Amino acid sequence: MSAITPIDQSELEFDHGSFDSAAFARQALQNWQALAAVTDSALLGPDVARDQVKKVCDEAARYRFASALVQPMWVSTAVGMLAGTGVPVGVVLGFPFGATLTSTLRQEATALIKLGARELDMVIPIGQLKSGNHSAVQHTIHAVVSVAHHHGATLKVILETSLLTVQEKLRVAEIAIQAGADFIKTSTGFAKGSATVPDVAMMRGVVGGRCGVCGSGDVRTLAEVKGLLEAGANRICTSAPVPILRELGAD
Amino acid sequence: MSAITPIDQSELEFDHGSFDSAAFARQALQNWQALAAVTDSALLGPDVARDQVKKVCDEAARYRFASALVQPMWVSTAVGMLAGTGVPVGVVLGFPFGATLTSTLRQEATALIKLGARELDMVIPIGQLKSGNHSAVQHTIHAVVSVAHHHGATLKVILETSLLTVQEKLRVAEIAIQAGADFIKTSTGFAKGSATVPDVAMMRGVVGGRCGVCGSGDVRTLAEVKGLLEAGANRICTSAPVPILRELGAD
């Protein structure tokens, strides 16, 4: 037991810097204001009308969410509504199927940033991943990352974990990081499944401190949020943020 | 009873040319070849892989469907697979939520036509319709129609009827025609509902002979197809076309 243990290269490869999930979760859960600051308020259905955008933007300004996340059609409206509040507008790209041309994603990202979006949430090209075209997946993500970072915007990459095998999840998490993603995110909220604690833990395990992890989808209770934060998420995305904050004392 | 009846202007306004649904249905149902010629074979899920595109294209060539309908990501692949068969490749735009910027739809349409797509199926901007912004709806559809027709492509406009009220269906059908749509189409297949006989009958009633009507979604049996054709559809779109043709004797 006194022999010098040789360095295990495989362990070194997984030392991607540290992220202290427990400390982050404690901080984020200490009051509703802290939780709001790491929560995206999402409004993403196909039949969203202007008055719903208004309501979500009003709430985002009031509770000071990390962002108000809307569809491309509503970015201009939301940016106008949130002007001067300091709350950024996020937007989804190639949503929710991730089956868009790369050239379209680049046009979409550029146009949306010009309209004022500060966070871009793109869905991975799921079909390319399923076909084993890993270089196409990386190329597509990198193309959008380039546009986002050129303009100082944040890029989140939605894996849609419920449609992927474990091997696909591990592979695409690494691809997203190599392509320059700022966050990897679990779910669109429109496939069968949503963020799970094991998925978030696996994603944090892969990325370490190299990028953020966002737990998203049908997240509706403070207990669910707590589980995702303790598993390694540093951002939560939900379409029901206010009831969750109320569990922490918000009115 | 011998007095001359004055012309009823409201009836004149609804005389949009004739479409003989019964005759069309009889012709389309006379054998599987005739039905295939008015049926789009759709492969539109988020996790479609290349081998599935291959299978659908092989079937499209074999049965001679009206088109093989794929996501933007797979247009180039499908065009290559169907080269020389005479079967056109169709593609969906802003799919399935219809919440994309008009500038993005124009870029997407142009890029997809350049890749070889001959039929473009766009989703209406549902949220604009829900917000009463009818001019925005017409502007968006017309922008894509312009690109399509400039290049000789066909433009179908998906209403997503299951998310609309009767008033919204009537209004948007008329808007789509005014904007130049070649077809109005019921459904994406990814909202709750699918093509219904009453919806198709209403759509045909509004458009008369001014454009086509496509019944789409979860259409799985010859009986369903017969109902939609007799109600006024002149195109069917389904992800299960081969079993339906087998009911008509195809092998």
Coordinates of C-alpha atoms in Angstrom, one line a residue:
Chain A
M1 CA 0.0 0.0 0.0
S2 CA 3.1 2.2 0.2
A3 CA 4.0 1.9 -3.4
I4 CA 3.6 5.0 -5.5
T5 CA 0.4 4.8 -7.5
P6 CA 0.9 5.5 -11.2
I7 CA -1.3 8.3 -12.6
D8 CA -4.3 6.8 -14.3
Q9 CA -4.6 8.6 -17.7
S10 CA -8.3 7.8 -18.0
E11 CA -9.0 9.5 -14.7
L12 CA -6.9 12.5 -15.8
E13 CA -9.0 12.7 -19.0
F14 CA -12.1 13.1 -16.9
D15 CA -10.6 15.8 -14.6
H16 CA -12.4 18.6 -16.4
G17 CA -12.1 21.1 -13.6
S18 CA -14.4 21.1 -10.6
F19 CA -18.0 22.2 -10.2
D20 CA -19.3 22.1 -6.6
S21 CA -22.9 21.0 -7.2
A22 CA -23.7 20.9 -3.5
A23 CA -22.4 24.4 -2.9
F24 CA -24.2 25.8 -6.0
A25 CA -27.5 24.1 -5.0
R26 CA -27.2 25.5 -1.4
Q27 CA -26.6 29.0 -2.7
A28 CA -29.4 28.9 -5.4
L29 CA -31.9 27.5 -2.9
Q30 CA -31.3 30.0 -0.1
N31 CA -34.2 32.2 -1.2
W32 CA -36.5 32.7 -4.1
Q33 CA -34.5 35.6 -5.5
A34 CA -31.4 33.4 -5.8
L35 CA -33.4 30.6 -7.5
A36 CA -35.0 33.0 -9.9
A37 CA -31.6 34.2 -11.0
V38 CA -30.7 30.7 -12.3
T39 CA -34.1 30.0 -13.8
D40 CA -35.2 30.5 -17.4
S41 CA -39.0 31.1 -17.7
A42 CA -40.0 29.3 -20.9
L43 CA -43.1 30.0 -23.1
L44 CA -42.6 27.7 -26.1
G45 CA -45.9 26.2 -27.3
P46 CA -47.1 26.4 -30.9
D47 CA -50.2 28.5 -30.2
V48 CA -48.7 31.1 -27.9
A49 CA -50.4 34.5 -28.4
R50 CA -49.1 38.0 -27.6
D51 CA -50.9 38.4 -24.3
Q52 CA -49.2 35.3 -23.0
V53 CA -45.8 36.8 -24.0
K54 CA -46.8 39.9 -22.1
K55 CA -47.6 38.0 -19.0
V56 CA -44.4 36.0 -19.0
C57 CA -42.3 39.1 -19.6
D58 CA -44.1 40.9 -16.8
E59 CA -43.3 38.0 -14.5
A60 CA -39.7 37.8 -15.7
A61 CA -39.2 41.5 -14.8
R62 CA -40.9 41.1 -11.5
Y63 CA -39.1 38.0 -10.3
R64 CA -35.9 38.7 -12.2
F65 CA -35.5 35.4 -13.9
A66 CA -32.3 34.4 -15.7
S67 CA -34.1 34.9 -18.9
A68 CA -37.5 34.9 -20.6
L69 CA -37.3 32.1 -23.3
V70 CA -39.6 32.5 -26.3
Q71 CA -40.0 31.4 -29.9
P72 CA -38.4 33.4 -32.7
M73 CA -41.7 35.0 -33.7
W74 CA -41.9 36.6 -30.2
V75 CA -38.3 37.8 -29.7
S76 CA -38.9 41.3 -31.0
T77 CA -42.0 41.7 -28.8
A78 CA -40.3 40.3 -25.7
V79 CA -37.2 42.5 -26.2
G80 CA -39.5 45.5 -26.3
M81 CA -41.4 44.4 -23.2
L82 CA -38.2 43.7 -21.2
A83 CA -36.3 46.8 -22.4
G84 CA -34.6 48.5 -19.4
T85 CA -35.3 45.6 -17.0
G86 CA -31.9 44.0 -17.4
V87 CA -33.7 40.6 -17.9
P88 CA -32.3 39.0 -21.1
V89 CA -34.5 37.4 -23.8
G90 CA -33.6 33.9 -24.8
V91 CA -34.9 32.1 -27.9
V92 CA -35.0 28.6 -29.3
L93 CA -33.5 27.6 -32.7
G94 CA -34.4 24.7 -34.9
F95 CA -37.0 23.9 -32.3
P96 CA -38.1 21.4 -31.2
F97 CA -36.9 18.8 -33.8
G98 CA -33.3 19.9 -34.5
A99 CA -33.7 19.0 -38.1
T100 CA -33.0 22.3 -39.7
L101 CA -30.2 23.1 -42.2
T102 CA -27.1 24.6 -40.7
S103 CA -27.3 27.6 -43.0
T104 CA -30.8 28.2 -41.7
L105 CA -29.6 28.0 -38.1
R106 CA -26.9 30.6 -38.9
Q107 CA -29.4 33.0 -40.5
E108 CA -31.8 32.4 -37.7
A109 CA -29.2 33.0 -35.0
T110 CA -27.9 36.2 -36.7
A111 CA -31.4 37.6 -37.2
L112 CA -32.5 36.9 -33.6
I113 CA -29.4 38.4 -32.1
K114 CA -30.0 41.5 -34.1
L115 CA -33.5 41.6 -32.7
G116 CA -32.1 41.6 -29.2
A117 CA -31.9 37.9 -28.1
R118 CA -29.1 37.3 -25.7
E119 CA -29.3 33.6 -25.2
L120 CA -29.8 31.0 -28.0
D121 CA -31.0 27.5 -27.2
M122 CA -30.5 25.2 -30.2
V123 CA -31.6 21.6 -30.5
I124 CA -28.8 19.2 -31.6
P125 CA -29.3 17.6 -35.1
I126 CA -30.7 14.5 -33.5
G127 CA -31.0 12.6 -36.8
Q128 CA -27.3 13.2 -37.6
L129 CA -26.3 11.8 -34.2
K130 CA -28.6 8.8 -34.7
S131 CA -26.9 8.3 -38.1
G132 CA -23.4 8.3 -36.5
N133 CA -22.5 11.6 -38.3
H134 CA -20.6 13.0 -35.4
S135 CA -18.7 15.5 -37.4
A136 CA -21.9 16.9 -38.9
V137 CA -23.2 17.3 -35.3
Q138 CA -20.1 19.2 -34.2
H139 CA -20.1 21.3 -37.4
T140 CA -23.7 22.3 -36.9
I141 CA -23.3 23.3 -33.2
H142 CA -20.0 25.1 -34.0
A143 CA -21.7 27.1 -36.7
V144 CA -24.2 28.5 -34.3
V145 CA -21.7 28.9 -31.5
S146 CA -19.6 31.1 -33.8
V147 CA -22.5 33.4 -34.6
A148 CA -23.5 33.6 -30.9
H149 CA -20.1 34.3 -29.5
H150 CA -19.2 36.8 -32.3
H151 CA -22.1 38.8 -30.9
G152 CA -21.5 38.1 -27.2
A153 CA -24.6 35.9 -26.9
T154 CA -24.8 32.6 -24.9
L155 CA -25.4 29.3 -26.6
K156 CA -27.1 26.4 -25.0
V157 CA -27.3 23.1 -26.7
I158 CA -30.4 21.0 -26.1
L159 CA -29.6 17.2 -26.2
E160 CA -33.2 16.0 -26.0
T161 CA -32.0 13.2 -23.7
S162 CA -35.2 11.2 -23.7
L163 CA -34.6 10.3 -27.4
L164 CA -31.0 9.3 -26.9
T165 CA -29.2 6.2 -25.7
V166 CA -26.6 6.5 -22.9
Q167 CA -23.8 6.3 -25.4
E168 CA -25.4 9.0 -27.5
K169 CA -25.8 11.3 -24.5
L170 CA -22.2 10.8 -23.5
R171 CA -20.9 11.4 -27.0
V172 CA -23.0 14.4 -27.8
A173 CA -22.2 16.1 -24.5
E174 CA -18.5 15.9 -25.4
I175 CA -19.2 17.0 -28.9
A176 CA -21.1 20.1 -27.7
I177 CA -18.3 21.1 -25.4
Q178 CA -15.7 20.7 -28.2
A179 CA -17.9 22.8 -30.4
G180 CA -17.9 25.6 -27.8
A181 CA -21.3 25.3 -26.1
D182 CA -21.8 27.5 -23.0
F183 CA -24.4 25.1 -21.6
I184 CA -25.7 21.7 -22.4
K185 CA -29.4 21.3 -21.7
T186 CA -31.5 18.2 -21.2
S187 CA -34.8 18.7 -23.0
T188 CA -37.1 20.7 -25.2
G189 CA -40.1 19.8 -23.1
F190 CA -41.9 18.5 -26.3
A191 CA -40.5 15.0 -26.5
K192 CA -41.8 12.3 -24.3
G193 CA -39.4 12.9 -21.4
S194 CA -38.0 15.7 -19.4
A195 CA -34.9 16.4 -17.3
T196 CA -34.0 13.5 -15.0
V197 CA -31.6 13.5 -12.1
P198 CA -29.5 10.7 -13.6
D199 CA -29.2 12.6 -16.9
V200 CA -28.1 15.8 -15.3
A201 CA -25.6 14.0 -13.1
M202 CA -24.2 12.2 -16.2
M203 CA -24.0 15.5 -18.1
R204 CA -22.2 17.2 -15.2
G205 CA -19.9 14.2 -15.0
V206 CA -18.9 14.6 -18.6
V207 CA -18.4 18.3 -18.7
G208 CA -17.1 19.0 -15.2
G209 CA -16.4 22.7 -15.0
R210 CA -16.1 23.2 -18.7
C211 CA -19.6 24.4 -19.3
G212 CA -23.0 24.9 -17.7
V213 CA -25.7 22.3 -17.4
C214 CA -29.4 23.2 -17.7
G215 CA -32.2 20.9 -16.5
S216 CA -35.3 21.6 -18.5
G217 CA -38.7 20.3 -19.5
D218 CA -41.7 19.5 -17.3
V219 CA -40.1 20.8 -14.1
R220 CA -42.9 21.8 -11.7
T221 CA -41.9 21.5 -8.1
L222 CA -39.2 22.8 -5.8
A223 CA -38.3 19.2 -4.9
E224 CA -37.6 18.5 -8.6
V225 CA -35.5 21.7 -8.9
K226 CA -33.5 20.8 -5.8
G227 CA -32.8 17.3 -7.2
L228 CA -31.6 18.7 -10.5
L229 CA -29.4 21.4 -8.8
E230 CA -27.8 18.9 -6.5
A231 CA -27.2 16.6 -9.4
G232 CA -25.1 19.3 -11.1
A233 CA -27.5 21.7 -12.9
N234 CA -26.6 25.4 -12.7
R235 CA -29.6 26.5 -14.7
I236 CA -33.2 25.4 -14.6
C237 CA -35.6 26.0 -17.5
T238 CA -39.4 25.6 -16.8
S239 CA -42.7 26.8 -18.1
A240 CA -44.0 27.0 -14.5
P241 CA -41.4 29.0 -12.6
V242 CA -43.7 31.1 -10.4
P243 CA -45.3 28.3 -8.4
I244 CA -41.8 27.0 -7.7
L245 CA -40.6 30.3 -6.4
R246 CA -43.8 30.5 -4.3
E247 CA -42.7 27.3 -2.5
L248 CA -39.6 29.3 -1.5
G249 CA -41.7 32.2 -0.2
A250 CA -42.2 34.5 -3.2
D251 CA -45.6 36.1 -3.5
Chain B
M1 CA -93.2 32.0 -57.9
S2 CA -92.7 33.4 -61.4
A3 CA -90.9 36.5 -60.2
I4 CA -87.3 36.8 -61.2
T5 CA -85.1 35.9 -58.3
P6 CA -82.4 38.5 -57.6
I7 CA -78.8 37.3 -57.6
D8 CA -77.7 36.7 -54.0
Q9 CA -74.3 38.4 -53.7
S10 CA -73.2 36.3 -50.7
E11 CA -73.8 33.1 -52.7
L12 CA -71.8 34.6 -55.6
E13 CA -68.9 35.3 -53.2
F14 CA -68.8 31.7 -52.2
D15 CA -68.8 30.4 -55.8
H16 CA -65.1 29.8 -56.0
G17 CA -65.2 27.4 -58.9
S18 CA -66.2 23.8 -58.6
F19 CA -64.3 20.9 -57.3
D20 CA -66.0 17.5 -57.8
S21 CA -64.9 15.7 -54.6
A22 CA -67.0 12.6 -55.4
A23 CA -65.4 12.2 -58.9
F24 CA -61.9 12.9 -57.6
A25 CA -62.3 10.3 -54.8
R26 CA -63.7 7.7 -57.2
Q27 CA -60.7 8.2 -59.6
A28 CA -58.1 8.2 -56.7
L29 CA -59.5 5.1 -55.2
Q30 CA -59.8 3.0 -58.3
N31 CA -56.5 1.3 -57.7
W32 CA -53.4 1.6 -55.5
Q33 CA -51.5 3.3 -58.2
A34 CA -54.0 6.1 -58.5
L35 CA -54.1 6.5 -54.7
A36 CA -50.2 6.5 -54.5
A37 CA -50.2 9.4 -57.0
V38 CA -52.1 11.6 -54.7
T39 CA -50.4 10.5 -51.4
D40 CA -47.3 12.1 -49.8
S41 CA -45.2 9.7 -47.8
A42 CA -44.1 11.6 -44.7
L43 CA -41.1 10.9 -42.5
L44 CA -40.9 13.8 -40.0
G45 CA -40.0 12.7 -36.5
P46 CA -37.1 14.4 -34.6
D47 CA -35.0 11.3 -34.4
V48 CA -35.2 10.1 -38.0
A49 CA -31.9 8.5 -39.1
R50 CA -30.4 8.1 -42.6
D51 CA -31.5 4.5 -43.0
Q52 CA -35.1 5.4 -42.5
V53 CA -34.8 8.1 -45.1
K54 CA -33.4 5.4 -47.5
K55 CA -36.4 3.1 -46.8
V56 CA -39.0 5.9 -47.4
C57 CA -37.3 6.9 -50.6
D58 CA -37.1 3.4 -51.8
E59 CA -40.8 3.0 -51.1
A60 CA -41.6 6.3 -52.8
A61 CA -39.8 5.2 -55.9
R62 CA -41.4 1.8 -55.9
Y63 CA -45.0 2.9 -55.3
R64 CA -44.6 6.3 -57.0
F65 CA -46.0 8.5 -54.3
A66 CA -46.9 12.1 -55.0
S67 CA -43.8 13.0 -52.9
A68 CA -41.5 11.9 -50.2
L69 CA -41.8 14.5 -47.4
V70 CA -38.8 14.9 -45.1
Q71 CA -37.2 17.4 -42.7
P72 CA -34.8 20.0 -44.1
M73 CA -31.8 18.1 -42.7
W74 CA -32.6 15.1 -45.1
V75 CA -33.5 17.0 -48.3
S76 CA -30.1 16.6 -49.9
T77 CA -30.0 12.9 -49.0
A78 CA -33.5 12.3 -50.3
V79 CA -32.9 14.2 -53.5
G80 CA -29.9 12.1 -54.2
M81 CA -31.8 8.9 -53.5
L82 CA -34.8 9.8 -55.7
A83 CA -32.7 11.2 -58.6
G84 CA -34.0 9.9 -61.9
T85 CA -37.2 8.4 -60.4
G86 CA -39.4 11.4 -61.1
V87 CA -40.7 11.4 -57.6
P88 CA -40.3 14.8 -56.0
V89 CA -38.9 15.5 -52.6
G90 CA -41.1 17.7 -50.3
V91 CA -39.9 19.4 -47.1
V92 CA -41.4 21.0 -44.1
L93 CA -40.6 24.6 -43.0
G94 CA -40.9 26.2 -39.6
F95 CA -42.0 22.8 -38.5
P96 CA -44.0 21.8 -36.4
F97 CA -44.6 25.0 -34.4
G98 CA -44.9 27.7 -37.1
A99 CA -43.1 30.2 -34.8
T100 CA -40.2 31.1 -37.1
L101 CA -39.1 34.5 -38.3
T102 CA -40.3 35.3 -41.8
S103 CA -36.8 36.1 -42.9
T104 CA -35.7 32.6 -41.7
L105 CA -38.5 31.0 -43.6
R106 CA -37.4 32.8 -46.8
Q107 CA -33.8 31.7 -46.3
E108 CA -35.0 28.1 -45.5
A109 CA -37.2 28.0 -48.6
T110 CA -34.5 29.3 -50.9
A111 CA -31.9 26.9 -49.6
L112 CA -34.1 23.9 -49.7
I113 CA -35.3 24.6 -53.3
K114 CA -31.6 24.9 -54.3
L115 CA -31.0 21.5 -52.7
G116 CA -33.8 20.1 -54.9
A117 CA -37.0 20.2 -52.9
R118 CA -40.0 20.7 -55.1
E119 CA -42.8 20.9 -52.6
L120 CA -42.7 23.1 -49.5
D121 CA -45.0 22.6 -46.6
M122 CA -45.0 25.5 -44.2
V123 CA -46.9 25.8 -40.9
I124 CA -48.9 29.0 -40.5
P125 CA -47.7 31.5 -37.8
I126 CA -50.2 30.1 -35.4
G127 CA -49.4 32.6 -32.6
Q128 CA -50.0 35.6 -35.0
L129 CA -53.3 34.1 -36.0
K130 CA -54.2 33.6 -32.3
S131 CA -53.2 37.3 -31.6
G132 CA -55.4 38.6 -34.4
N133 CA -52.5 39.7 -36.5
H134 CA -54.0 38.6 -39.8
S135 CA -51.9 40.8 -42.0
A136 CA -48.8 39.3 -40.4
V137 CA -50.1 35.8 -41.2
Q138 CA -50.7 36.8 -44.8
H139 CA -47.4 38.5 -45.1
T140 CA -45.5 35.4 -43.8
I141 CA -47.3 33.0 -46.1
H142 CA -46.9 35.3 -49.1
A143 CA -43.2 35.7 -48.4
V144 CA -42.7 31.9 -48.7
V145 CA -45.2 31.6 -51.7
S146 CA -43.1 34.2 -53.5
V147 CA -39.9 32.2 -53.1
A148 CA -41.6 28.9 -54.0
H149 CA -43.3 30.1 -57.1
H150 CA -40.3 32.1 -58.3
H151 CA -38.6 28.7 -58.5
G152 CA -41.5 26.7 -59.7
A153 CA -42.1 24.9 -56.4
T154 CA -45.4 24.0 -54.8
L155 CA -46.4 25.6 -51.5
K156 CA -48.7 23.9 -49.0
V157 CA -49.9 25.8 -46.0
I158 CA -50.4 23.7 -42.8
L159 CA -53.2 25.2 -40.7
E160 CA -52.8 22.8 -37.7
T161 CA -56.6 22.7 -37.4
S162 CA -56.7 20.9 -34.1
L163 CA -55.3 24.1 -32.4
L164 CA -57.7 26.5 -34.1
T165 CA -61.3 27.6 -33.5
V166 CA -63.8 27.3 -36.3
Q167 CA -63.5 31.1 -36.9
E168 CA -59.7 30.8 -37.1
K169 CA -59.9 27.9 -39.5
L170 CA -62.2 29.8 -41.9
R171 CA -60.2 33.0 -41.6
V172 CA -56.8 31.4 -42.2
A173 CA -58.0 29.3 -45.1
E174 CA -59.1 32.5 -46.9
I175 CA -55.8 34.2 -45.9
A176 CA -53.8 31.4 -47.3
I177 CA -55.6 31.5 -50.6
Q178 CA -55.2 35.3 -50.8
A179 CA -51.5 34.8 -50.1
G180 CA -51.2 32.4 -53.0
A181 CA -51.0 28.9 -51.4
D182 CA -51.2 26.0 -53.8
F183 CA -52.7 23.7 -51.1
I184 CA -54.1 24.2 -47.6
K185 CA -53.3 21.2 -45.4
T186 CA -54.9 20.2 -42.1
S187 CA -52.1 19.0 -39.7
T188 CA -48.5 18.6 -38.9
G189 CA -49.2 15.2 -37.2
F190 CA -47.4 16.5 -34.0
A191 CA -50.2 18.4 -32.3
K192 CA -53.0 16.6 -30.5
G193 CA -55.3 16.1 -33.5
S194 CA -55.1 15.0 -37.1
A195 CA -57.2 15.5 -40.3
T196 CA -60.9 15.2 -39.7
V197 CA -63.7 14.8 -42.3
P198 CA -65.5 18.0 -41.0
D199 CA -62.3 20.0 -41.2
V200 CA -61.5 18.9 -44.8
A201 CA -65.1 19.5 -45.8
M202 CA -65.0 23.0 -44.3
M203 CA -61.6 23.8 -46.0
R204 CA -62.9 22.6 -49.4
G205 CA -66.0 24.6 -48.8
V206 CA -64.0 27.8 -48.3
V207 CA -61.5 27.3 -51.2
G208 CA -63.8 25.7 -53.8
G209 CA -61.6 25.1 -56.8
R210 CA -59.1 27.9 -55.9
C211 CA -56.5 25.6 -54.4
G212 CA -55.8 22.1 -53.2
V213 CA -56.7 20.5 -49.9
C214 CA -54.5 18.0 -48.2
G215 CA -55.7 15.8 -45.4
S216 CA -52.7 14.9 -43.1
G217 CA -51.6 13.6 -39.8
D218 CA -52.3 10.2 -38.2
V219 CA -54.1 8.7 -41.3
R220 CA -53.7 4.9 -41.2
T221 CA -56.5 3.2 -43.0
L222 CA -58.1 3.1 -46.4
A223 CA -61.4 3.9 -44.8
E224 CA -60.0 7.1 -43.3
V225 CA -58.5 8.1 -46.7
K226 CA -61.8 7.5 -48.4
G227 CA -63.6 9.7 -46.0
L228 CA -61.0 12.5 -46.4
L229 CA -61.1 12.3 -50.2
E230 CA -64.9 12.3 -50.4
A231 CA -64.9 15.3 -48.1
G232 CA -62.8 17.2 -50.6
A233 CA -59.2 16.4 -50.1
N234 CA -57.2 16.0 -53.3
R235 CA -54.0 15.1 -51.5
I236 CA -53.3 12.8 -48.5
C237 CA -50.2 13.0 -46.4
T238 CA -49.4 10.1 -44.0
S239 CA -46.5 8.4 -42.4
A240 CA -48.1 5.0 -43.0
P241 CA -48.9 5.0 -46.8
V242 CA -47.8 1.4 -47.7
P243 CA -50.3 -0.4 -45.4
I244 CA -53.1 1.7 -46.9
L245 CA -52.0 0.9 -50.5
R246 CA -52.0 -2.8 -49.5
E247 CA -55.6 -2.5 -48.6
L248 CA -56.1 -1.6 -52.3
G249 CA -54.1 -4.6 -53.5
A250 CA -50.5 -3.3 -53.6
D251 CA -47.9 -5.8 -52.6

